[in-house]
């Protein structure tokens, strides 16, 4: 089984941490391929960044020439998942819905700790659309920007833990880490809190393995039917980019020895 894990921003170091988390939880025989768009924002903090990222991710998917059995989209609450479901004929899972679904199996109410406070409405909207908001006790921002998560790991864990305690006091029995950049921090945060902590990347990988193992994929009956053929100017954009011109290009990271045998 081959799972493609897509970091929605162009920060290569974040792709590496996401890959490491996905690889650590993957079952024997599951191959993790991790990549990011060839263009787009270095981090996603709001709707503007999110919609740019969605276009860049779909563009990247349209130009990949390697097979995979499922896609994990490692953005927490960003748009684009539905477009990928129309574009691809394999299962598509995102880390926000996967984390929430897993958390609801572990407790009556869950909560989410994310980055900046401006991301909270975007995440709540995503949960509402997915039918998952009713059992969410709280979504709280840490005040840390996405790129700050990697700058000082000790402070990052401390701030996430402090914010998570507020979410537990608000009624959450399970905590979800609300950013792909928080991948790999679950054990340390859980040890400090004493309640289950769900890493969205890990949850999505395990759900993807289950869906593929059951021989299931996205329904194309109505809402996620393939896109209708039509002219789209300069699409896909990545096909027109000079080699190496895109900042954060995955041509150097997509199929590294850590993630793939290719």
PDB file of C-alpha atoms in Angstrom:
ATOM      1  CA  UNK A   1       0.000   0.000   0.000  1.00  0.00           C
ATOM      2  CA  UNK A   2       1.315   3.450  -0.942  1.00  0.00           C
ATOM      3  CA  UNK A   3       0.000   6.544   0.803  1.00  0.00           C
ATOM      4  CA  UNK A   4       0.690  10.038  -0.485  1.00  0.00           C
ATOM      5  CA  UNK A   5       0.849  12.599   2.337  1.00  0.00           C
ATOM      6  CA  UNK A   6       0.521  16.169   1.083  1.00  0.00           C
ATOM      7  CA  UNK A   7       1.864  19.066   3.132  1.00  0.00           C
ATOM      8  CA  UNK A   8      -0.302  21.991   1.923  1.00  0.00           C
ATOM      9  CA  UNK A   9       2.446  24.596   2.309  1.00  0.00           C
ATOM     10  CA  UNK A  10       5.852  24.885   0.642  1.00  0.00           C
ATOM     11  CA  UNK A  11       8.009  24.542   3.763  1.00  0.00           C
ATOM     12  CA  UNK A  12      10.169  21.476   3.127  1.00  0.00           C
ATOM     13  CA  UNK A  13      11.198  21.015   6.770  1.00  0.00           C
ATOM     14  CA  UNK A  14       7.529  20.683   7.711  1.00  0.00           C
ATOM     15  CA  UNK A  15       7.068  18.033   5.039  1.00  0.00           C
ATOM     16  CA  UNK A  16       9.931  16.131   6.672  1.00  0.00           C
ATOM     17  CA  UNK A  17       8.319  16.167  10.129  1.00  0.00           C
ATOM     18  CA  UNK A  18       4.950  15.158   8.672  1.00  0.00           C
ATOM     19  CA  UNK A  19       6.634  12.315   6.789  1.00  0.00           C
ATOM     20  CA  UNK A  20       8.376  11.135   9.971  1.00  0.00           C
ATOM     21  CA  UNK A  21       5.107  10.999  11.909  1.00  0.00           C
ATOM     22  CA  UNK A  22       3.282   9.210   9.091  1.00  0.00           C
ATOM     23  CA  UNK A  23       6.083   6.674   8.697  1.00  0.00           C
ATOM     24  CA  UNK A  24       6.232   5.993  12.439  1.00  0.00           C
ATOM     25  CA  UNK A  25       2.566   4.931  12.623  1.00  0.00           C
ATOM     26  CA  UNK A  26       2.270   3.221   9.238  1.00  0.00           C
ATOM     27  CA  UNK A  27       1.727  -0.527   9.256  1.00  0.00           C
ATOM     28  CA  UNK A  28       4.399  -2.860   7.878  1.00  0.00           C
ATOM     29  CA  UNK A  29       4.050  -2.870   4.105  1.00  0.00           C
ATOM     30  CA  UNK A  30       2.673   0.697   3.956  1.00  0.00           C
ATOM     31  CA  UNK A  31       4.923   3.036   2.003  1.00  0.00           C
ATOM     32  CA  UNK A  32       4.736   6.739   2.830  1.00  0.00           C
ATOM     33  CA  UNK A  33       5.381   9.273   0.075  1.00  0.00           C
ATOM     34  CA  UNK A  34       5.444  12.882   1.279  1.00  0.00           C
ATOM     35  CA  UNK A  35       5.497  16.039  -0.784  1.00  0.00           C
ATOM     36  CA  UNK A  36       4.334  19.668  -0.950  1.00  0.00           C
ATOM     37  CA  UNK A  37       3.180  22.026  -3.718  1.00  0.00           C
ATOM     38  CA  UNK A  38       5.732  23.497  -6.103  1.00  0.00           C
ATOM     39  CA  UNK A  39       4.346  26.992  -5.456  1.00  0.00           C
ATOM     40  CA  UNK A  40       2.117  28.686  -2.896  1.00  0.00           C
ATOM     41  CA  UNK A  41       2.366  30.060   0.655  1.00  0.00           C
ATOM     42  CA  UNK A  42       5.118  28.948   3.040  1.00  0.00           C
ATOM     43  CA  UNK A  43       2.486  28.616   5.759  1.00  0.00           C
ATOM     44  CA  UNK A  44      -1.311  28.773   5.914  1.00  0.00           C
ATOM     45  CA  UNK A  45      -2.847  31.240   8.334  1.00  0.00           C
ATOM     46  CA  UNK A  46      -6.215  32.355   7.055  1.00  0.00           C
ATOM     47  CA  UNK A  47      -8.566  32.063   4.109  1.00  0.00           C
ATOM     48  CA  UNK A  48      -6.337  33.850   1.595  1.00  0.00           C
ATOM     49  CA  UNK A  49      -3.439  31.472   2.253  1.00  0.00           C
ATOM     50  CA  UNK A  50      -5.834  28.544   2.346  1.00  0.00           C
ATOM     51  CA  UNK A  51      -7.368  29.127  -1.068  1.00  0.00           C
ATOM     52  CA  UNK A  52      -3.959  29.712  -2.637  1.00  0.00           C
ATOM     53  CA  UNK A  53      -2.794  26.472  -1.082  1.00  0.00           C
ATOM     54  CA  UNK A  54      -5.852  24.574  -2.318  1.00  0.00           C
ATOM     55  CA  UNK A  55      -5.103  25.583  -5.899  1.00  0.00           C
ATOM     56  CA  UNK A  56      -1.418  24.730  -5.504  1.00  0.00           C
ATOM     57  CA  UNK A  57      -2.187  21.318  -4.005  1.00  0.00           C
ATOM     58  CA  UNK A  58      -4.622  20.426  -6.791  1.00  0.00           C
ATOM     59  CA  UNK A  59      -2.059  21.625  -9.326  1.00  0.00           C
ATOM     60  CA  UNK A  60       0.589  19.389  -7.717  1.00  0.00           C
ATOM     61  CA  UNK A  61      -1.736  16.387  -7.727  1.00  0.00           C
ATOM     62  CA  UNK A  62      -2.517  16.946 -11.415  1.00  0.00           C
ATOM     63  CA  UNK A  63       1.181  16.704 -12.326  1.00  0.00           C
ATOM     64  CA  UNK A  64       2.312  13.769 -10.170  1.00  0.00           C
ATOM     65  CA  UNK A  65       3.242  10.771 -12.265  1.00  0.00           C
ATOM     66  CA  UNK A  66       3.593   8.148  -9.518  1.00  0.00           C
ATOM     67  CA  UNK A  67       0.777   5.821  -8.393  1.00  0.00           C
ATOM     68  CA  UNK A  68      -0.607   5.845  -4.854  1.00  0.00           C
ATOM     69  CA  UNK A  69      -3.517   4.125  -3.107  1.00  0.00           C
ATOM     70  CA  UNK A  70      -4.812   6.999  -0.950  1.00  0.00           C
ATOM     71  CA  UNK A  71      -4.119  10.659  -0.259  1.00  0.00           C
ATOM     72  CA  UNK A  72      -3.717  12.227   3.181  1.00  0.00           C
ATOM     73  CA  UNK A  73      -4.060  16.018   3.106  1.00  0.00           C
ATOM     74  CA  UNK A  74      -2.059  17.343   6.048  1.00  0.00           C
ATOM     75  CA  UNK A  75      -3.720  20.752   6.391  1.00  0.00           C
ATOM     76  CA  UNK A  76      -5.994  21.298   9.392  1.00  0.00           C
ATOM     77  CA  UNK A  77      -9.227  22.859   8.198  1.00  0.00           C
ATOM     78  CA  UNK A  78      -7.954  24.309   4.926  1.00  0.00           C
ATOM     79  CA  UNK A  79     -10.036  24.064   1.728  1.00  0.00           C
ATOM     80  CA  UNK A  80      -9.245  21.809  -1.213  1.00  0.00           C
ATOM     81  CA  UNK A  81     -10.127  18.337   0.042  1.00  0.00           C
ATOM     82  CA  UNK A  82     -13.342  18.180  -1.977  1.00  0.00           C
ATOM     83  CA  UNK A  83     -11.523  19.169  -5.157  1.00  0.00           C
ATOM     84  CA  UNK A  84      -9.027  16.373  -4.627  1.00  0.00           C
ATOM     85  CA  UNK A  85     -11.891  13.927  -4.148  1.00  0.00           C
ATOM     86  CA  UNK A  86     -13.248  14.902  -7.558  1.00  0.00           C
ATOM     87  CA  UNK A  87      -9.820  14.809  -9.197  1.00  0.00           C
ATOM     88  CA  UNK A  88      -8.632  11.441  -7.869  1.00  0.00           C
ATOM     89  CA  UNK A  89     -10.042   7.931  -8.008  1.00  0.00           C
ATOM     90  CA  UNK A  90      -8.471   6.926  -4.665  1.00  0.00           C
ATOM     91  CA  UNK A  91      -9.634   7.718  -1.093  1.00  0.00           C
ATOM     92  CA  UNK A  92      -8.826  11.218   0.185  1.00  0.00           C
ATOM     93  CA  UNK A  93      -8.622  11.966   3.908  1.00  0.00           C
ATOM     94  CA  UNK A  94      -7.763  15.194   5.698  1.00  0.00           C
ATOM     95  CA  UNK A  95      -6.226  15.492   9.128  1.00  0.00           C
ATOM     96  CA  UNK A  96      -8.927  17.721  10.645  1.00  0.00           C
ATOM     97  CA  UNK A  97     -11.834  15.360  10.049  1.00  0.00           C
ATOM     98  CA  UNK A  98      -9.699  12.303  10.794  1.00  0.00           C
ATOM     99  CA  UNK A  99      -8.551  13.729  14.139  1.00  0.00           C
ATOM    100  CA  UNK A 100     -12.091  14.699  15.161  1.00  0.00           C
ATOM    101  CA  UNK A 101     -13.565  11.352  14.133  1.00  0.00           C
ATOM    102  CA  UNK A 102     -10.926   9.463  16.115  1.00  0.00           C
ATOM    103  CA  UNK A 103     -11.311  11.755  19.125  1.00  0.00           C
ATOM    104  CA  UNK A 104     -15.076  11.092  19.244  1.00  0.00           C
ATOM    105  CA  UNK A 105     -14.312   7.376  19.536  1.00  0.00           C
ATOM    106  CA  UNK A 106     -12.264   8.088  22.660  1.00  0.00           C
ATOM    107  CA  UNK A 107     -14.417  10.551  24.611  1.00  0.00           C
ATOM    108  CA  UNK A 108     -17.790  12.264  24.683  1.00  0.00           C
ATOM    109  CA  UNK A 109     -16.363  15.714  23.849  1.00  0.00           C
ATOM    110  CA  UNK A 110     -13.133  16.720  22.189  1.00  0.00           C
ATOM    111  CA  UNK A 111     -11.229  19.959  21.757  1.00  0.00           C
ATOM    112  CA  UNK A 112      -8.658  21.354  19.372  1.00  0.00           C
ATOM    113  CA  UNK A 113      -5.467  23.290  20.005  1.00  0.00           C
ATOM    114  CA  UNK A 114      -4.267  25.164  16.946  1.00  0.00           C
ATOM    115  CA  UNK A 115      -1.870  27.970  15.993  1.00  0.00           C
ATOM    116  CA  UNK A 116      -3.152  31.544  15.654  1.00  0.00           C
ATOM    117  CA  UNK A 117      -6.562  32.595  16.934  1.00  0.00           C
ATOM    118  CA  UNK A 118      -7.531  33.690  13.398  1.00  0.00           C
ATOM    119  CA  UNK A 119      -7.528  29.992  12.408  1.00  0.00           C
ATOM    120  CA  UNK A 120     -10.270  29.127  14.916  1.00  0.00           C
ATOM    121  CA  UNK A 121     -13.280  30.264  12.799  1.00  0.00           C
ATOM    122  CA  UNK A 122     -11.884  28.437   9.762  1.00  0.00           C
ATOM    123  CA  UNK A 123     -11.526  25.201  11.736  1.00  0.00           C
ATOM    124  CA  UNK A 124     -14.987  25.560  13.283  1.00  0.00           C
ATOM    125  CA  UNK A 125     -16.501  26.106   9.828  1.00  0.00           C
ATOM    126  CA  UNK A 126     -14.767  22.940   8.606  1.00  0.00           C
ATOM    127  CA  UNK A 127     -16.107  20.927  11.530  1.00  0.00           C
ATOM    128  CA  UNK A 128     -19.608  22.331  11.000  1.00  0.00           C
ATOM    129  CA  UNK A 129     -19.576  21.389   7.313  1.00  0.00           C
ATOM    130  CA  UNK A 130     -18.374  17.899   8.218  1.00  0.00           C
ATOM    131  CA  UNK A 131     -21.055  17.440  10.893  1.00  0.00           C
ATOM    132  CA  UNK A 132     -18.445  17.189  13.658  1.00  0.00           C
ATOM    133  CA  UNK A 133     -18.878  20.459  15.545  1.00  0.00           C
ATOM    134  CA  UNK A 134     -21.601  19.352  17.966  1.00  0.00           C
ATOM    135  CA  UNK A 135     -19.219  17.346  20.126  1.00  0.00           C
ATOM    136  CA  UNK A 136     -16.381  19.864  20.001  1.00  0.00           C
ATOM    137  CA  UNK A 137     -16.020  21.543  23.396  1.00  0.00           C
ATOM    138  CA  UNK A 138     -13.609  24.248  22.256  1.00  0.00           C
ATOM    139  CA  UNK A 139     -11.113  25.299  19.603  1.00  0.00           C
ATOM    140  CA  UNK A 140      -8.316  27.478  20.954  1.00  0.00           C
ATOM    141  CA  UNK A 141      -5.302  29.155  19.386  1.00  0.00           C
ATOM    142  CA  UNK A 142      -1.878  29.107  21.026  1.00  0.00           C
ATOM    143  CA  UNK A 143      -0.788  32.401  19.498  1.00  0.00           C
ATOM    144  CA  UNK A 144       2.067  30.640  17.702  1.00  0.00           C
ATOM    145  CA  UNK A 145       2.411  31.087  13.959  1.00  0.00           C
ATOM    146  CA  UNK A 146       2.803  27.944  11.876  1.00  0.00           C
ATOM    147  CA  UNK A 147       6.486  28.552  11.201  1.00  0.00           C
ATOM    148  CA  UNK A 148       7.104  29.353  14.879  1.00  0.00           C
ATOM    149  CA  UNK A 149       6.236  25.760  15.785  1.00  0.00           C
ATOM    150  CA  UNK A 150       9.644  24.603  14.551  1.00  0.00           C
ATOM    151  CA  UNK A 151      11.664  27.529  15.915  1.00  0.00           C
ATOM    152  CA  UNK A 152      11.709  26.499  19.599  1.00  0.00           C
ATOM    153  CA  UNK A 153      10.343  22.965  20.180  1.00  0.00           C
ATOM    154  CA  UNK A 154      10.481  23.230  23.979  1.00  0.00           C
ATOM    155  CA  UNK A 155       8.446  26.436  24.054  1.00  0.00           C
ATOM    156  CA  UNK A 156       6.065  25.005  21.447  1.00  0.00           C
ATOM    157  CA  UNK A 157       5.257  21.976  23.631  1.00  0.00           C
ATOM    158  CA  UNK A 158       4.857  24.220  26.682  1.00  0.00           C
ATOM    159  CA  UNK A 159       2.453  26.622  24.970  1.00  0.00           C
ATOM    160  CA  UNK A 160       0.418  23.810  23.366  1.00  0.00           C
ATOM    161  CA  UNK A 161       0.120  22.084  26.742  1.00  0.00           C
ATOM    162  CA  UNK A 162      -0.985  25.265  28.519  1.00  0.00           C
ATOM    163  CA  UNK A 163      -3.617  25.926  25.851  1.00  0.00           C
ATOM    164  CA  UNK A 164      -4.767  22.306  25.938  1.00  0.00           C
ATOM    165  CA  UNK A 165      -5.373  22.593  29.690  1.00  0.00           C
ATOM    166  CA  UNK A 166      -7.751  25.482  28.972  1.00  0.00           C
ATOM    167  CA  UNK A 167      -9.578  23.298  26.439  1.00  0.00           C
ATOM    168  CA  UNK A 168      -9.865  20.464  28.971  1.00  0.00           C
ATOM    169  CA  UNK A 169     -11.326  22.907  31.501  1.00  0.00           C
ATOM    170  CA  UNK A 170     -13.870  23.856  28.816  1.00  0.00           C
ATOM    171  CA  UNK A 171     -15.092  20.245  28.806  1.00  0.00           C
ATOM    172  CA  UNK A 172     -12.865  18.394  26.350  1.00  0.00           C
ATOM    173  CA  UNK A 173     -11.981  14.817  27.241  1.00  0.00           C
ATOM    174  CA  UNK A 174      -9.705  14.347  24.222  1.00  0.00           C
ATOM    175  CA  UNK A 175      -7.347  16.869  22.612  1.00  0.00           C
ATOM    176  CA  UNK A 176      -6.634  17.132  18.876  1.00  0.00           C
ATOM    177  CA  UNK A 177      -3.453  18.813  17.673  1.00  0.00           C
ATOM    178  CA  UNK A 178      -4.823  21.314  15.168  1.00  0.00           C
ATOM    179  CA  UNK A 179      -1.960  21.792  12.722  1.00  0.00           C
ATOM    180  CA  UNK A 180       0.139  19.509  10.539  1.00  0.00           C
ATOM    181  CA  UNK A 181       3.182  21.363  11.879  1.00  0.00           C
ATOM    182  CA  UNK A 182       2.443  19.862  15.314  1.00  0.00           C
ATOM    183  CA  UNK A 183       3.152  16.372  13.986  1.00  0.00           C
ATOM    184  CA  UNK A 184       5.385  14.416  16.335  1.00  0.00           C
ATOM    185  CA  UNK A 185       4.413  16.296  19.525  1.00  0.00           C
ATOM    186  CA  UNK A 186       1.559  14.031  20.638  1.00  0.00           C
ATOM    187  CA  UNK A 187       3.377  11.917  23.212  1.00  0.00           C
ATOM    188  CA  UNK A 188       4.926  14.846  25.058  1.00  0.00           C
ATOM    189  CA  UNK A 189       1.668  16.792  25.215  1.00  0.00           C
ATOM    190  CA  UNK A 190      -0.303  13.706  26.305  1.00  0.00           C
ATOM    191  CA  UNK A 191       2.170  12.937  29.087  1.00  0.00           C
ATOM    192  CA  UNK A 192       1.737  16.435  30.495  1.00  0.00           C
ATOM    193  CA  UNK A 193      -2.067  16.475  30.195  1.00  0.00           C
ATOM    194  CA  UNK A 194      -3.140  13.010  31.286  1.00  0.00           C
ATOM    195  CA  UNK A 195      -5.887  12.803  28.607  1.00  0.00           C
ATOM    196  CA  UNK A 196      -5.758  11.243  25.127  1.00  0.00           C
ATOM    197  CA  UNK A 197      -4.137  13.435  22.460  1.00  0.00           C
ATOM    198  CA  UNK A 198      -4.792  12.780  18.771  1.00  0.00           C
ATOM    199  CA  UNK A 199      -2.291  13.691  16.060  1.00  0.00           C
ATOM    200  CA  UNK A 200      -4.237  14.354  12.862  1.00  0.00           C
ATOM    201  CA  UNK A 201      -1.502  13.061  10.546  1.00  0.00           C
ATOM    202  CA  UNK A 202      -1.298   9.776  12.433  1.00  0.00           C
ATOM    203  CA  UNK A 203      -5.089   9.424  12.571  1.00  0.00           C
ATOM    204  CA  UNK A 204      -5.482  10.077   8.843  1.00  0.00           C
ATOM    205  CA  UNK A 205      -2.784   7.533   7.964  1.00  0.00           C
ATOM    206  CA  UNK A 206      -4.498   4.809   9.996  1.00  0.00           C
ATOM    207  CA  UNK A 207      -7.921   5.647   8.547  1.00  0.00           C
ATOM    208  CA  UNK A 208      -6.423   5.619   5.044  1.00  0.00           C
ATOM    209  CA  UNK A 209      -4.951   2.179   5.644  1.00  0.00           C
ATOM    210  CA  UNK A 210      -8.345   0.946   6.821  1.00  0.00           C
ATOM    211  CA  UNK A 211     -10.272   2.385   3.877  1.00  0.00           C
ATOM    212  CA  UNK A 212      -7.804   1.006   1.323  1.00  0.00           C
ATOM    213  CA  UNK A 213      -7.720  -2.328   3.128  1.00  0.00           C
ATOM    214  CA  UNK A 214     -11.500  -2.583   2.859  1.00  0.00           C
ATOM    215  CA  UNK A 215     -11.369  -1.841  -0.861  1.00  0.00           C
ATOM    216  CA  UNK A 216     -13.337   1.411  -0.513  1.00  0.00           C
ATOM    217  CA  UNK A 217     -12.967   4.789  -2.169  1.00  0.00           C
ATOM    218  CA  UNK A 218     -14.834   8.081  -2.631  1.00  0.00           C
ATOM    219  CA  UNK A 219     -18.298   7.833  -4.146  1.00  0.00           C
ATOM    220  CA  UNK A 220     -18.520   9.467  -7.570  1.00  0.00           C
ATOM    221  CA  UNK A 221     -22.305   9.245  -7.711  1.00  0.00           C
ATOM    222  CA  UNK A 222     -23.077  12.934  -7.147  1.00  0.00           C
ATOM    223  CA  UNK A 223     -21.156  15.419  -5.026  1.00  0.00           C
ATOM    224  CA  UNK A 224     -17.673  14.141  -5.847  1.00  0.00           C
ATOM    225  CA  UNK A 225     -18.169  13.165  -9.471  1.00  0.00           C
ATOM    226  CA  UNK A 226     -15.099  13.790 -11.675  1.00  0.00           C
ATOM    227  CA  UNK A 227     -14.686  17.365 -12.953  1.00  0.00           C
ATOM    228  CA  UNK A 228     -16.448  18.071 -16.238  1.00  0.00           C
ATOM    229  CA  UNK A 229     -14.019  18.540 -19.149  1.00  0.00           C
ATOM    230  CA  UNK A 230     -13.415  22.210 -19.965  1.00  0.00           C
ATOM    231  CA  UNK A 231     -10.644  24.563 -20.953  1.00  0.00           C
ATOM    232  CA  UNK A 232      -8.604  25.919 -18.033  1.00  0.00           C
ATOM    233  CA  UNK A 233      -5.927  28.441 -19.002  1.00  0.00           C
ATOM    234  CA  UNK A 234      -2.334  27.489 -18.081  1.00  0.00           C
ATOM    235  CA  UNK A 235      -3.517  24.446 -16.128  1.00  0.00           C
ATOM    236  CA  UNK A 236      -1.720  22.741 -14.553  1.00  0.00           C
ATOM    237  CA  UNK A 237       0.612  25.599 -13.705  1.00  0.00           C
ATOM    238  CA  UNK A 238       3.374  23.317 -12.414  1.00  0.00           C
ATOM    239  CA  UNK A 239       3.803  21.873 -15.902  1.00  0.00           C
ATOM    240  CA  UNK A 240       4.845  25.341 -17.096  1.00  0.00           C
ATOM    241  CA  UNK A 241       7.347  26.098 -14.312  1.00  0.00           C
ATOM    242  CA  UNK A 242      11.064  25.940 -15.192  1.00  0.00           C
ATOM    243  CA  UNK A 243      12.803  23.089 -13.375  1.00  0.00           C
ATOM    244  CA  UNK A 244      13.850  24.226  -9.906  1.00  0.00           C
ATOM    245  CA  UNK A 245      12.190  27.623 -10.142  1.00  0.00           C
ATOM    246  CA  UNK A 246       9.565  26.957  -7.476  1.00  0.00           C
ATOM    247  CA  UNK A 247      10.561  27.786  -3.905  1.00  0.00           C
ATOM    248  CA  UNK A 248      10.341  24.688  -1.754  1.00  0.00           C
ATOM    249  CA  UNK A 249      10.280  22.450  -4.813  1.00  0.00           C
ATOM    250  CA  UNK A 250       9.570  18.841  -3.960  1.00  0.00           C
ATOM    251  CA  UNK A 251      11.733  17.607  -6.791  1.00  0.00           C
ATOM    252  CA  UNK A 252      14.460  17.332  -4.181  1.00  0.00           C
ATOM    253  CA  UNK A 253      12.308  15.830  -1.416  1.00  0.00           C
ATOM    254  CA  UNK A 254       9.354  13.978  -2.833  1.00  0.00           C
ATOM    255  CA  UNK A 255      10.949  10.576  -3.209  1.00  0.00           C
ATOM    256  CA  UNK A 256      13.772  10.710  -0.716  1.00  0.00           C
ATOM    257  CA  UNK A 257      15.137   7.442   0.690  1.00  0.00           C
ATOM    258  CA  UNK A 258      13.307   8.125   3.969  1.00  0.00           C
ATOM    259  CA  UNK A 259       9.909   8.074   2.296  1.00  0.00           C
ATOM    260  CA  UNK A 260      10.092   5.909  -0.778  1.00  0.00           C
ATOM    261  CA  UNK A 261      12.014   3.191  -2.588  1.00  0.00           C
ATOM    262  CA  UNK A 262      11.553   4.942  -5.917  1.00  0.00           C
TER     263      UNK A 262
END
